[in-house]
Amino acid sequence: MGFIMPQTDNILSEIKTLKAFGATNISVKYRDTSSISASTKQVTADKLGFDLTQGFDEQILSGSVRFKLGADTFIDRTGLLYRNVDSATGSGIQSGTIQYGTGIAEFDSWTPNVDNQLTLQSLTTTTDMLPIHHVSFRTPTIPIRPGSLTVVVAAIAGSQLILTADEAGIIETAQAHGFVNYETGFVDIYFYVKTEITGANRDAIEAEEWYLPQLEFTEAGKTYINVPYWIDATSVRYNAIAYTYIPLDSEILGLSATRLPPDGRVPIFRVGDIGVIASSKKQELPSHVAGQTYQLDDQRISWCELEDSNGVKVPFDMYVVDYDYGRVTLSGDFALNALVAPISAAYRYQDMGLINDVQINGQITLTKPVTHNYDADNSIVGSALVVGDMFSRYTSRFVQETWNNVWADVPSGAGISANYNDALYPIQITNKGAIQERWALVFTDNANFRIIGEVSGQIDTGNLNSDCAPMNPTTNAPYFKVKKEGWGTGWASGNVLRFNTVAAMYPIWCIRTVKQSEPTTLSDNFQIMFRGDIDR
């Protein structure tokens, strides 16, 4: 219930002569003292209202109102009225609202049982400030923490609006419609109310100064128009939390941070890139019987390792994994030895697809459906670095008269007659055995030579009468194979055959970043996985 206290505008006096009419009986009832029939009626109002700009049409400036009501002092703040504000702390009791366009002040609470006569102490109005229905601004610091932006405005003919952006940066209410870009700090808000045009309100809408026929639109067979919701431009306030980052030290980081974003974060998901969904699980085997096959809970897995209860990995030659059907078979001579039961299988299954949509809230859409069931607790989504086809090869083959311990890719000194015929007998390289290395076969006499690598050092010896195939102990495959049929004649002590092997590898910079925090463990590790022609 609300009411407006009356204000006296004018008093008129008029004199009339009252005459008595004959044959008329006039009955009068009166009392000169109160009796038991006297009563008092108490009316409770939930609102009290005043018009501060009665008699003139001017807009009130935000923050300029101050008046007394009884013993209480009221001021305005962005469309709200506060009473008895503490000058030391700035806090007061929110007691009502004020409409800056109409001058109407309404009170939700006030001190009862006192003389509620309003005494105006301060009021500033203007006729030059036009109301607005569109606000755009940019925050001075960026980036903004998602979900932290709040915008407060005062309506010309309404109360205060408190607007909050969601995690995606969208602001959507009945009166406000906008967005915020958390990375750039740009805020854009339109104020309007979607209103259906009917026969009852069309004339009133068309009479508005802002009306244009082009503003009408149709939805579901009905005609609508966005009616501007006017706000006070001086009342716009916002609050947001922005991130501040410590500059990255290029010496510690290991690369120049000039082209990195201000927060050091690099986008890893883009439309058109490859995305990988992976789920990692660990399943305890019921036993560890040699030769026994154990079925895992999932099929079409992409990786699997066995480990004991202490996390020690079981040697790879002690079991075989069927990735298609998700089975693990222990070798016939399997024995625990130093391992501690039970044995567990740590495995992973994955889906890979092309990314066709990336949302700011983190939602990623692939061009094809996934083929496994994934749960949030055990699954991750990552980007894939597309390497393309990789194959090992050898380059820069040449002979040299004397080995001078200089690892150059071109010969030095005078030429020699001895040579190796790699046109008919090319040096054989495999992806499994080859490494990134420069090799020199240095002859110690006319038939025997040493096998030396720039990084590996001398790894073996060889001779012209047998194939040269030094073994890579990591992969149990030869580093390379030089056929005995390719050797020509005329080799002497000190001569050298030089060539380089290029491994089936791809150069990748790996940088691991740990946020500032107290250490929770003394050691940690991670794995880098290469995927080749696989989509499990």
Coordinates of C-alpha atoms in Angstrom, one line a residue:
M1 CA 0.0 0.0 0.0
G2 CA 1.4 3.4 -0.9
F3 CA 0.1 7.0 -0.8
I4 CA 1.3 10.5 -1.6
M5 CA 0.9 13.1 1.1
P6 CA -1.4 16.0 -0.2
Q7 CA 0.0 19.4 -0.8
T8 CA -2.2 22.5 -0.5
D9 CA -2.3 24.5 -3.7
N10 CA -5.0 27.2 -3.1
I11 CA -7.8 28.1 -0.6
L12 CA -11.1 29.7 -1.8
S13 CA -13.6 31.4 0.5
E14 CA -17.4 31.7 -0.3
I15 CA -20.3 33.2 1.7
K16 CA -23.7 31.7 1.5
T17 CA -27.0 32.5 3.2
L18 CA -28.8 29.6 4.7
K19 CA -32.6 30.1 4.9
A20 CA -35.2 28.3 7.0
F21 CA -38.1 26.8 5.1
G22 CA -41.5 26.7 6.5
A23 CA -43.2 23.5 7.5
T24 CA -39.9 21.8 7.6
N25 CA -38.7 19.9 10.6
I26 CA -35.0 19.8 11.1
S27 CA -33.6 17.0 13.3
V28 CA -30.1 17.6 14.8
K29 CA -28.1 15.1 16.7
Y30 CA -25.0 16.2 18.6
R31 CA -22.9 15.5 21.6
D32 CA -20.9 17.7 23.7
T33 CA -18.8 15.1 25.4
S34 CA -17.2 11.9 24.2
S35 CA -18.9 8.6 25.0
I36 CA -18.2 4.9 24.8
S37 CA -18.9 5.0 21.0
A38 CA -15.6 7.0 20.3
S39 CA -13.0 4.9 18.4
T40 CA -9.5 5.1 16.8
K41 CA -8.6 3.4 13.5
Q42 CA -4.9 2.7 12.8
V43 CA -3.8 2.4 9.2
T44 CA -0.5 0.7 8.4
A45 CA 1.3 1.8 5.2
D46 CA 4.1 -0.3 3.6
K47 CA 5.4 2.7 1.6
L48 CA 5.6 6.4 2.0
G49 CA 5.9 8.6 -1.1
F50 CA 6.9 12.2 -1.9
D51 CA 7.3 14.0 -5.2
L52 CA 10.5 16.0 -4.9
T53 CA 10.0 17.8 -8.2
Q54 CA 6.3 18.6 -8.0
G55 CA 5.3 21.5 -10.3
F56 CA 8.3 21.3 -12.7
D57 CA 9.7 18.7 -15.1
E58 CA 13.4 18.4 -14.6
Q59 CA 15.7 15.5 -14.1
I60 CA 17.4 15.0 -10.8
L61 CA 21.2 14.6 -10.8
S62 CA 22.4 11.4 -9.2
G63 CA 23.9 11.9 -5.8
S64 CA 22.5 15.4 -5.2
V65 CA 19.5 14.6 -3.0
R66 CA 19.5 15.2 0.8
F67 CA 16.5 15.7 3.0
K68 CA 15.2 15.1 6.5
L69 CA 12.1 13.1 7.4
G70 CA 11.4 13.4 11.0
A71 CA 14.7 12.9 12.8
D72 CA 16.2 10.9 10.0
T73 CA 18.5 12.3 7.2
F74 CA 18.2 10.6 3.8
I75 CA 20.6 10.7 0.8
D76 CA 20.5 9.0 -2.6
R77 CA 23.0 6.6 -4.2
T78 CA 22.4 5.3 -7.7
G79 CA 18.6 5.3 -7.4
L80 CA 18.5 4.0 -3.8
L81 CA 17.7 6.0 -0.7
Y82 CA 19.8 5.6 2.5
R83 CA 19.1 7.1 5.9
N84 CA 21.3 8.1 8.7
V85 CA 24.6 7.5 6.9
D86 CA 27.6 7.3 9.1
S87 CA 30.1 9.9 8.0
A88 CA 33.0 7.8 9.3
T89 CA 32.2 4.5 7.5
G90 CA 29.8 5.6 4.8
S91 CA 27.3 2.9 5.7
G92 CA 23.6 3.6 6.1
I93 CA 20.2 1.9 6.2
Q94 CA 18.7 1.3 2.7
S95 CA 15.2 2.7 3.0
G96 CA 13.7 3.2 -0.4
T97 CA 14.1 4.3 -4.0
I98 CA 14.1 7.5 -6.0
Q99 CA 13.2 8.0 -9.7
Y100 CA 15.5 10.6 -11.1
G101 CA 13.2 11.3 -14.1
T102 CA 9.9 11.8 -12.2
G103 CA 11.2 12.9 -8.8
I104 CA 9.1 10.3 -6.9
A105 CA 10.8 9.2 -3.7
E106 CA 9.3 6.1 -2.1
F107 CA 10.3 4.8 1.4
D108 CA 10.1 1.2 2.4
S109 CA 11.2 1.9 6.0
W110 CA 11.2 5.0 8.2
T111 CA 11.2 5.9 11.9
P112 CA 7.6 5.5 13.2
N113 CA 5.6 7.6 15.6
V114 CA 7.4 10.9 14.7
D115 CA 6.4 13.9 12.7
N116 CA 7.0 12.7 9.1
Q117 CA 7.3 16.1 7.6
L118 CA 9.9 16.2 4.7
T119 CA 12.5 19.0 4.8
L120 CA 14.5 19.3 1.6
Q121 CA 18.2 20.2 2.3
S122 CA 19.8 19.6 -1.1
L123 CA 18.5 18.9 -4.6
T124 CA 20.1 19.5 -8.1
T125 CA 18.2 19.2 -11.3
T126 CA 19.0 19.7 -14.9
T127 CA 17.2 20.1 -18.3
D128 CA 20.4 19.4 -20.4
M129 CA 21.1 15.7 -19.6
L130 CA 19.2 13.4 -21.9
P131 CA 18.3 9.9 -20.7
I132 CA 20.1 7.0 -22.5
H133 CA 19.4 3.4 -23.2
H134 CA 22.8 2.2 -24.4
V135 CA 26.1 2.0 -22.5
S136 CA 29.5 1.0 -23.8
F137 CA 32.8 1.3 -21.9
R138 CA 36.1 -0.5 -21.4
T139 CA 37.6 -1.4 -18.0
P140 CA 41.1 0.1 -17.4
T141 CA 42.7 -3.3 -16.4
I142 CA 42.5 -6.6 -18.2
P143 CA 41.8 -9.5 -18.3
I144 CA 38.8 -9.7 -16.1
R145 CA 38.0 -12.8 -14.1
P146 CA 34.9 -14.5 -15.6
G147 CA 31.7 -14.0 -13.7
S148 CA 33.1 -11.1 -11.6
L149 CA 31.6 -8.1 -13.5
T150 CA 28.7 -6.2 -11.9
V151 CA 27.1 -3.1 -13.4
V152 CA 24.8 -0.8 -11.4
V153 CA 22.6 1.8 -13.1
A154 CA 19.6 3.9 -12.0
A155 CA 16.5 4.0 -14.2
I156 CA 14.8 7.3 -15.0
A157 CA 11.4 6.0 -14.1
G158 CA 12.3 3.0 -12.0
S159 CA 14.6 1.8 -9.3
Q160 CA 18.2 0.6 -9.4
L161 CA 19.3 -2.2 -11.7
I162 CA 22.1 -4.5 -10.6
L163 CA 23.4 -6.5 -13.6
T164 CA 25.8 -9.4 -13.4
A165 CA 27.6 -11.1 -16.3
D166 CA 27.7 -14.9 -16.4
E167 CA 30.7 -17.1 -17.1
A168 CA 30.3 -16.6 -20.8
G169 CA 30.1 -12.9 -20.4
I170 CA 26.4 -12.6 -21.2
I171 CA 24.2 -10.0 -19.5
E172 CA 20.5 -10.8 -19.9
T173 CA 17.5 -9.5 -17.9
A174 CA 14.1 -8.2 -18.7
Q175 CA 15.5 -4.6 -19.1
A176 CA 19.2 -5.1 -19.9
H177 CA 20.8 -7.1 -22.7
G178 CA 24.6 -7.1 -23.4
F179 CA 27.9 -8.8 -23.0
V180 CA 31.4 -8.3 -21.7
N181 CA 34.6 -9.5 -23.3
Y182 CA 36.7 -10.7 -20.4
E183 CA 40.0 -10.6 -22.4
T184 CA 39.6 -7.0 -23.7
G185 CA 37.4 -5.6 -20.9
F186 CA 34.9 -4.2 -23.4
V187 CA 31.3 -3.9 -22.0
D188 CA 28.3 -3.2 -24.2
I189 CA 24.7 -3.1 -22.8
Y190 CA 21.4 -2.1 -24.4
F191 CA 18.4 -1.2 -22.2
Y192 CA 15.0 -2.1 -23.5
V193 CA 11.9 -4.1 -22.8
K194 CA 10.5 -6.4 -25.4
T195 CA 6.9 -5.4 -25.7
E196 CA 4.0 -6.9 -27.7
I197 CA 2.2 -4.3 -29.9
T198 CA -1.6 -4.7 -29.6
G199 CA -4.6 -2.6 -30.6
A200 CA -4.7 -1.2 -27.1
N201 CA -1.2 0.2 -27.0
R202 CA -0.3 0.8 -30.6
D203 CA -1.4 4.5 -30.6
A204 CA 0.6 5.2 -27.5
I205 CA 3.7 3.5 -28.8
E206 CA 3.5 5.3 -32.2
A207 CA 3.2 8.6 -30.4
E208 CA 6.6 8.2 -28.8
E209 CA 9.4 10.3 -30.2
W210 CA 11.7 7.3 -30.6
Y211 CA 9.2 5.2 -32.6
L212 CA 10.0 4.1 -36.1
P213 CA 8.1 1.4 -38.1
Q214 CA 11.4 -0.3 -38.9
L215 CA 11.8 -1.1 -35.2
E216 CA 8.8 -3.5 -35.2
F217 CA 9.5 -7.3 -35.6
T218 CA 7.4 -10.5 -35.7
E219 CA 7.8 -13.6 -33.6
A220 CA 5.4 -16.6 -33.6
G221 CA 2.8 -14.5 -35.4
K222 CA 2.9 -11.6 -33.0
T223 CA 4.3 -8.1 -33.5
Y224 CA 6.9 -6.8 -31.0
I225 CA 9.0 -3.7 -30.4
N226 CA 11.9 -3.1 -28.1
V227 CA 10.7 -0.2 -25.9
P228 CA 13.7 1.8 -24.6
Y229 CA 14.3 1.6 -20.9
W230 CA 15.8 5.0 -20.1
I231 CA 18.6 5.2 -17.5
D232 CA 20.6 8.0 -15.9
A233 CA 24.0 8.2 -17.6
T234 CA 25.6 9.7 -14.4
S235 CA 24.5 6.7 -12.3
V236 CA 26.4 4.0 -14.2
R237 CA 28.8 2.2 -11.9
Y238 CA 30.7 -1.1 -12.3
N239 CA 32.7 -3.5 -10.2
A240 CA 35.1 -6.2 -11.6
I241 CA 38.0 -8.3 -10.6
A242 CA 41.0 -8.2 -12.9
Y243 CA 44.0 -10.4 -13.1
T244 CA 47.6 -9.1 -12.7
Y245 CA 50.5 -11.2 -13.9
I246 CA 54.1 -11.2 -13.0
P247 CA 56.2 -10.8 -16.2
L248 CA 57.8 -14.0 -17.4
D249 CA 61.6 -14.1 -17.2
S250 CA 62.9 -15.2 -20.5
E251 CA 66.0 -16.7 -18.9
I252 CA 64.0 -18.9 -16.6
L253 CA 61.4 -19.7 -19.2
G254 CA 64.0 -20.6 -21.8
L255 CA 62.4 -18.6 -24.6
S256 CA 61.5 -15.0 -25.4
A257 CA 58.1 -14.0 -23.9
T258 CA 57.7 -11.1 -26.2
R259 CA 54.9 -12.7 -28.3
L260 CA 53.2 -14.5 -25.5
P261 CA 49.8 -13.1 -24.2
P262 CA 50.0 -10.9 -21.1
D263 CA 48.9 -13.7 -18.9
G264 CA 51.3 -16.2 -20.4
R265 CA 48.5 -18.5 -21.5
V266 CA 48.6 -19.8 -25.1
P267 CA 45.3 -21.0 -26.7
I268 CA 45.5 -24.7 -27.4
F269 CA 42.1 -25.2 -29.0
R270 CA 41.2 -23.6 -32.3
V271 CA 38.6 -24.4 -35.0
G272 CA 40.2 -26.7 -37.6
D273 CA 42.7 -28.2 -35.1
I274 CA 42.8 -31.8 -33.9
G275 CA 41.3 -32.5 -30.5
V276 CA 41.9 -35.7 -28.5
I277 CA 39.6 -37.0 -25.7
A278 CA 41.3 -39.5 -23.4
S279 CA 40.3 -41.5 -20.4
S280 CA 42.9 -43.1 -18.1
K281 CA 42.0 -46.0 -15.9
K282 CA 43.7 -48.5 -13.6
Q283 CA 42.4 -52.1 -13.2
E284 CA 43.8 -54.6 -10.7
L285 CA 44.3 -58.1 -12.2
P286 CA 42.7 -60.9 -10.2
S287 CA 45.9 -63.0 -10.3
H288 CA 49.4 -63.1 -12.0
V289 CA 49.5 -66.6 -13.5
A290 CA 52.1 -67.1 -16.2
G291 CA 50.5 -67.5 -19.6
Q292 CA 47.1 -66.3 -18.4
T293 CA 45.1 -63.8 -20.4
Y294 CA 43.1 -61.1 -18.6
Q295 CA 40.2 -59.1 -20.0
L296 CA 40.2 -55.4 -19.3
D297 CA 37.0 -53.4 -18.8
D298 CA 37.4 -51.5 -22.1
Q299 CA 38.3 -52.4 -25.6
R300 CA 40.1 -50.5 -28.4
I301 CA 42.6 -49.1 -26.0
S302 CA 45.5 -47.0 -27.1
W303 CA 48.1 -47.6 -24.4
C304 CA 48.7 -50.1 -21.6
E305 CA 51.3 -50.8 -19.0
L306 CA 51.5 -53.2 -16.1
E307 CA 52.8 -52.2 -12.7
D308 CA 52.9 -53.7 -9.2
S309 CA 51.4 -52.4 -6.0
N310 CA 54.4 -50.0 -5.4
G311 CA 54.1 -48.5 -8.9
V312 CA 57.1 -50.4 -10.3
K313 CA 56.6 -51.1 -14.0
V314 CA 56.6 -54.7 -15.1
P315 CA 59.2 -55.2 -17.9
F316 CA 57.5 -55.0 -21.3
D317 CA 58.9 -58.4 -22.5
M318 CA 56.9 -60.1 -19.7
Y319 CA 53.5 -59.5 -21.2
V320 CA 51.6 -58.9 -24.5
V321 CA 48.8 -56.4 -25.0
D322 CA 45.9 -56.9 -27.4
Y323 CA 44.9 -53.3 -28.0
D324 CA 41.8 -54.0 -30.2
Y325 CA 40.1 -56.4 -27.7
G326 CA 41.6 -54.9 -24.5
R327 CA 43.4 -58.1 -23.3
V328 CA 46.7 -58.6 -21.4
T329 CA 48.5 -61.9 -21.6
L330 CA 51.4 -62.7 -19.2
S331 CA 54.4 -64.4 -20.8
G332 CA 54.9 -68.2 -20.2
D333 CA 57.9 -67.5 -17.9
F334 CA 56.3 -64.7 -16.0
A335 CA 57.4 -64.4 -12.3
L336 CA 57.1 -61.7 -9.7
N337 CA 60.7 -61.8 -8.6
A338 CA 61.2 -58.3 -7.0
L339 CA 57.6 -57.2 -7.9
V340 CA 55.0 -56.9 -5.2
A341 CA 51.5 -58.3 -5.9
P342 CA 48.8 -57.4 -6.9
I343 CA 49.6 -56.5 -10.5
S344 CA 47.5 -53.7 -12.1
A345 CA 47.0 -52.6 -15.7
A346 CA 47.1 -48.9 -16.3
Y347 CA 45.5 -48.2 -19.6
R348 CA 44.0 -45.5 -21.7
Y349 CA 41.5 -45.2 -24.5
Q350 CA 41.0 -42.2 -26.8
D351 CA 39.1 -40.5 -29.6
M352 CA 40.5 -38.0 -32.0
G353 CA 38.6 -35.6 -34.2
L354 CA 38.6 -32.3 -36.0
I355 CA 37.4 -29.3 -33.9
N356 CA 34.6 -27.3 -35.6
D357 CA 33.5 -25.1 -32.6
V358 CA 35.2 -23.7 -29.5
Q359 CA 33.1 -21.8 -27.0
I360 CA 34.4 -19.3 -24.4
N361 CA 33.0 -21.4 -21.6
G362 CA 35.3 -24.3 -22.6
Q363 CA 32.8 -26.3 -24.6
I364 CA 34.4 -28.0 -27.7
T365 CA 32.6 -29.6 -30.5
L366 CA 34.1 -32.3 -32.8
T367 CA 33.1 -33.1 -36.3
K368 CA 32.3 -36.7 -35.5
P369 CA 30.8 -38.5 -32.5
V370 CA 33.0 -40.2 -29.9
T371 CA 33.2 -44.0 -29.8
H372 CA 33.9 -44.6 -26.1
N373 CA 32.1 -43.7 -22.9
Y374 CA 33.9 -41.0 -20.9
D375 CA 33.3 -39.8 -17.4
A376 CA 34.5 -36.4 -16.0
D377 CA 36.6 -37.8 -13.2
N378 CA 38.9 -39.9 -15.4
S379 CA 38.9 -38.0 -18.7
I380 CA 40.8 -35.1 -20.2
V381 CA 40.6 -33.2 -23.5
G382 CA 43.8 -32.1 -25.2
S383 CA 45.0 -30.6 -28.4
A384 CA 47.2 -32.6 -30.8
L385 CA 50.3 -31.4 -32.4
V386 CA 50.0 -32.8 -36.0
V387 CA 53.4 -34.0 -37.1
G388 CA 52.5 -35.6 -40.4
D389 CA 54.5 -38.4 -41.9
M390 CA 57.9 -39.2 -40.3
F391 CA 60.6 -41.4 -41.7
S392 CA 64.3 -41.9 -41.0
R393 CA 66.9 -41.4 -43.7
Y394 CA 70.6 -40.7 -44.2
T395 CA 72.2 -37.6 -45.7
S396 CA 75.5 -35.9 -46.5
R397 CA 77.5 -39.1 -47.5
F398 CA 81.1 -38.4 -48.5
V399 CA 84.6 -39.8 -48.1
Q400 CA 87.7 -38.0 -46.7
E401 CA 91.4 -38.8 -46.7
T402 CA 92.1 -38.1 -43.1
W403 CA 89.9 -38.0 -40.0
N404 CA 90.4 -34.7 -38.3
N405 CA 87.7 -35.0 -35.6
V406 CA 85.8 -32.1 -37.2
W407 CA 82.1 -33.0 -37.6
A408 CA 81.4 -31.0 -40.8
D409 CA 78.9 -31.9 -43.5
V410 CA 81.3 -31.3 -46.4
P411 CA 84.7 -33.1 -47.0
S412 CA 88.0 -31.4 -46.3
G413 CA 91.5 -32.1 -47.8
A414 CA 92.4 -33.9 -51.0
G415 CA 90.1 -36.4 -52.6
I416 CA 90.7 -40.2 -52.5
S417 CA 90.0 -43.0 -55.0
A418 CA 88.2 -45.2 -52.4
N419 CA 84.5 -44.8 -52.1
Y420 CA 81.2 -46.5 -51.1
N421 CA 78.6 -47.2 -53.9
D422 CA 75.3 -46.1 -52.2
A423 CA 73.6 -45.8 -55.6
L424 CA 73.4 -49.6 -55.9
Y425 CA 73.8 -50.4 -52.2
P426 CA 72.2 -47.5 -50.2
I427 CA 72.7 -47.4 -46.5
Q428 CA 69.6 -49.0 -44.9
I429 CA 67.8 -47.0 -42.2
T430 CA 64.7 -48.0 -40.2
N431 CA 62.5 -45.8 -38.1
K432 CA 62.9 -48.0 -35.1
G433 CA 66.7 -48.0 -35.0
A434 CA 67.9 -44.7 -36.4
I435 CA 68.8 -41.8 -34.2
Q436 CA 69.7 -38.2 -34.9
E437 CA 73.5 -38.6 -35.3
R438 CA 76.6 -37.8 -37.4
W439 CA 78.6 -41.0 -38.1
A440 CA 82.2 -41.6 -39.1
L441 CA 83.6 -45.0 -40.2
V442 CA 87.3 -44.4 -39.6
F443 CA 89.6 -47.0 -41.1
T444 CA 92.4 -48.4 -39.0
D445 CA 93.9 -50.4 -41.9
N446 CA 92.8 -51.3 -45.5
A447 CA 89.9 -53.5 -44.2
N448 CA 88.9 -52.6 -40.7
F449 CA 87.3 -49.5 -39.3
R450 CA 85.9 -47.9 -36.1
I451 CA 82.2 -46.8 -35.9
I452 CA 82.1 -43.4 -34.2
G453 CA 79.1 -41.1 -33.5
E454 CA 79.4 -37.4 -32.8
V455 CA 77.3 -37.7 -29.7
S456 CA 77.4 -41.5 -29.1
G457 CA 81.2 -41.8 -29.4
Q458 CA 82.7 -45.1 -30.6
I459 CA 80.1 -47.8 -30.4
D460 CA 81.6 -50.7 -32.4
T461 CA 84.0 -51.8 -35.1
G462 CA 83.5 -53.3 -38.5
N463 CA 85.3 -54.5 -41.7
L464 CA 84.8 -54.6 -45.4
N465 CA 84.0 -58.3 -45.5
S466 CA 80.7 -58.2 -43.6
D467 CA 77.6 -56.0 -43.3
C468 CA 78.1 -53.2 -40.8
A469 CA 74.9 -53.1 -38.6
P470 CA 75.7 -51.7 -35.1
M471 CA 72.8 -52.4 -32.7
N472 CA 70.7 -49.8 -30.9
P473 CA 70.3 -51.2 -27.4
T474 CA 67.2 -49.2 -26.7
T475 CA 65.2 -50.5 -29.5
N476 CA 67.1 -53.7 -30.4
A477 CA 67.3 -52.6 -34.0
P478 CA 70.4 -51.5 -36.0
Y479 CA 71.3 -47.8 -36.0
F480 CA 72.0 -48.3 -39.8
K481 CA 73.2 -51.1 -42.1
V482 CA 76.1 -50.6 -44.5
K483 CA 76.2 -53.5 -47.1
K484 CA 79.5 -55.2 -47.7
E485 CA 78.9 -55.2 -51.4
G486 CA 79.0 -51.4 -51.6
W487 CA 82.7 -51.0 -50.5
G488 CA 85.1 -50.2 -53.3
T489 CA 88.9 -50.8 -53.2
G490 CA 91.8 -48.6 -52.2
W491 CA 90.9 -47.9 -48.6
A492 CA 93.8 -47.0 -46.3
S493 CA 94.4 -46.3 -42.7
G494 CA 93.0 -42.9 -41.7
N495 CA 90.4 -42.8 -44.5
V496 CA 86.8 -42.1 -43.4
L497 CA 83.3 -42.6 -44.7
R498 CA 81.0 -39.8 -43.3
F499 CA 77.2 -39.7 -43.3
N500 CA 74.4 -38.4 -41.1
T501 CA 71.3 -40.3 -40.0
V502 CA 68.0 -38.4 -39.5
A503 CA 65.6 -40.1 -37.0
A504 CA 61.9 -40.4 -37.4
M505 CA 61.5 -37.6 -34.8
Y506 CA 59.8 -34.3 -34.6
P507 CA 61.3 -31.3 -32.7
I508 CA 59.0 -30.3 -29.8
W509 CA 59.6 -27.6 -27.2
C510 CA 58.2 -28.8 -23.8
I511 CA 57.7 -26.3 -21.1
R512 CA 56.0 -27.3 -17.8
T513 CA 54.6 -24.5 -15.7
V514 CA 53.7 -24.8 -12.1
K515 CA 51.7 -22.0 -10.4
Q516 CA 53.0 -20.3 -7.3
S517 CA 52.3 -22.6 -4.3
E518 CA 53.8 -24.5 -1.5
P519 CA 55.3 -27.9 -2.7
T520 CA 53.1 -30.9 -1.8
T521 CA 55.5 -33.6 -3.1
L522 CA 59.2 -34.0 -3.5
S523 CA 59.2 -35.6 -6.9
D524 CA 56.9 -35.7 -9.9
N525 CA 56.9 -37.0 -13.5
F526 CA 55.0 -36.8 -16.7
Q527 CA 55.0 -38.7 -20.0
I528 CA 55.0 -37.6 -23.7
M529 CA 53.0 -39.9 -26.0
F530 CA 53.4 -40.2 -29.7
R531 CA 50.4 -41.4 -31.7
G532 CA 51.0 -43.0 -35.0
D533 CA 48.2 -44.0 -37.5
I534 CA 45.9 -44.8 -34.6
D535 CA 42.4 -43.8 -33.7
R536 CA 41.3 -45.7 -30.6

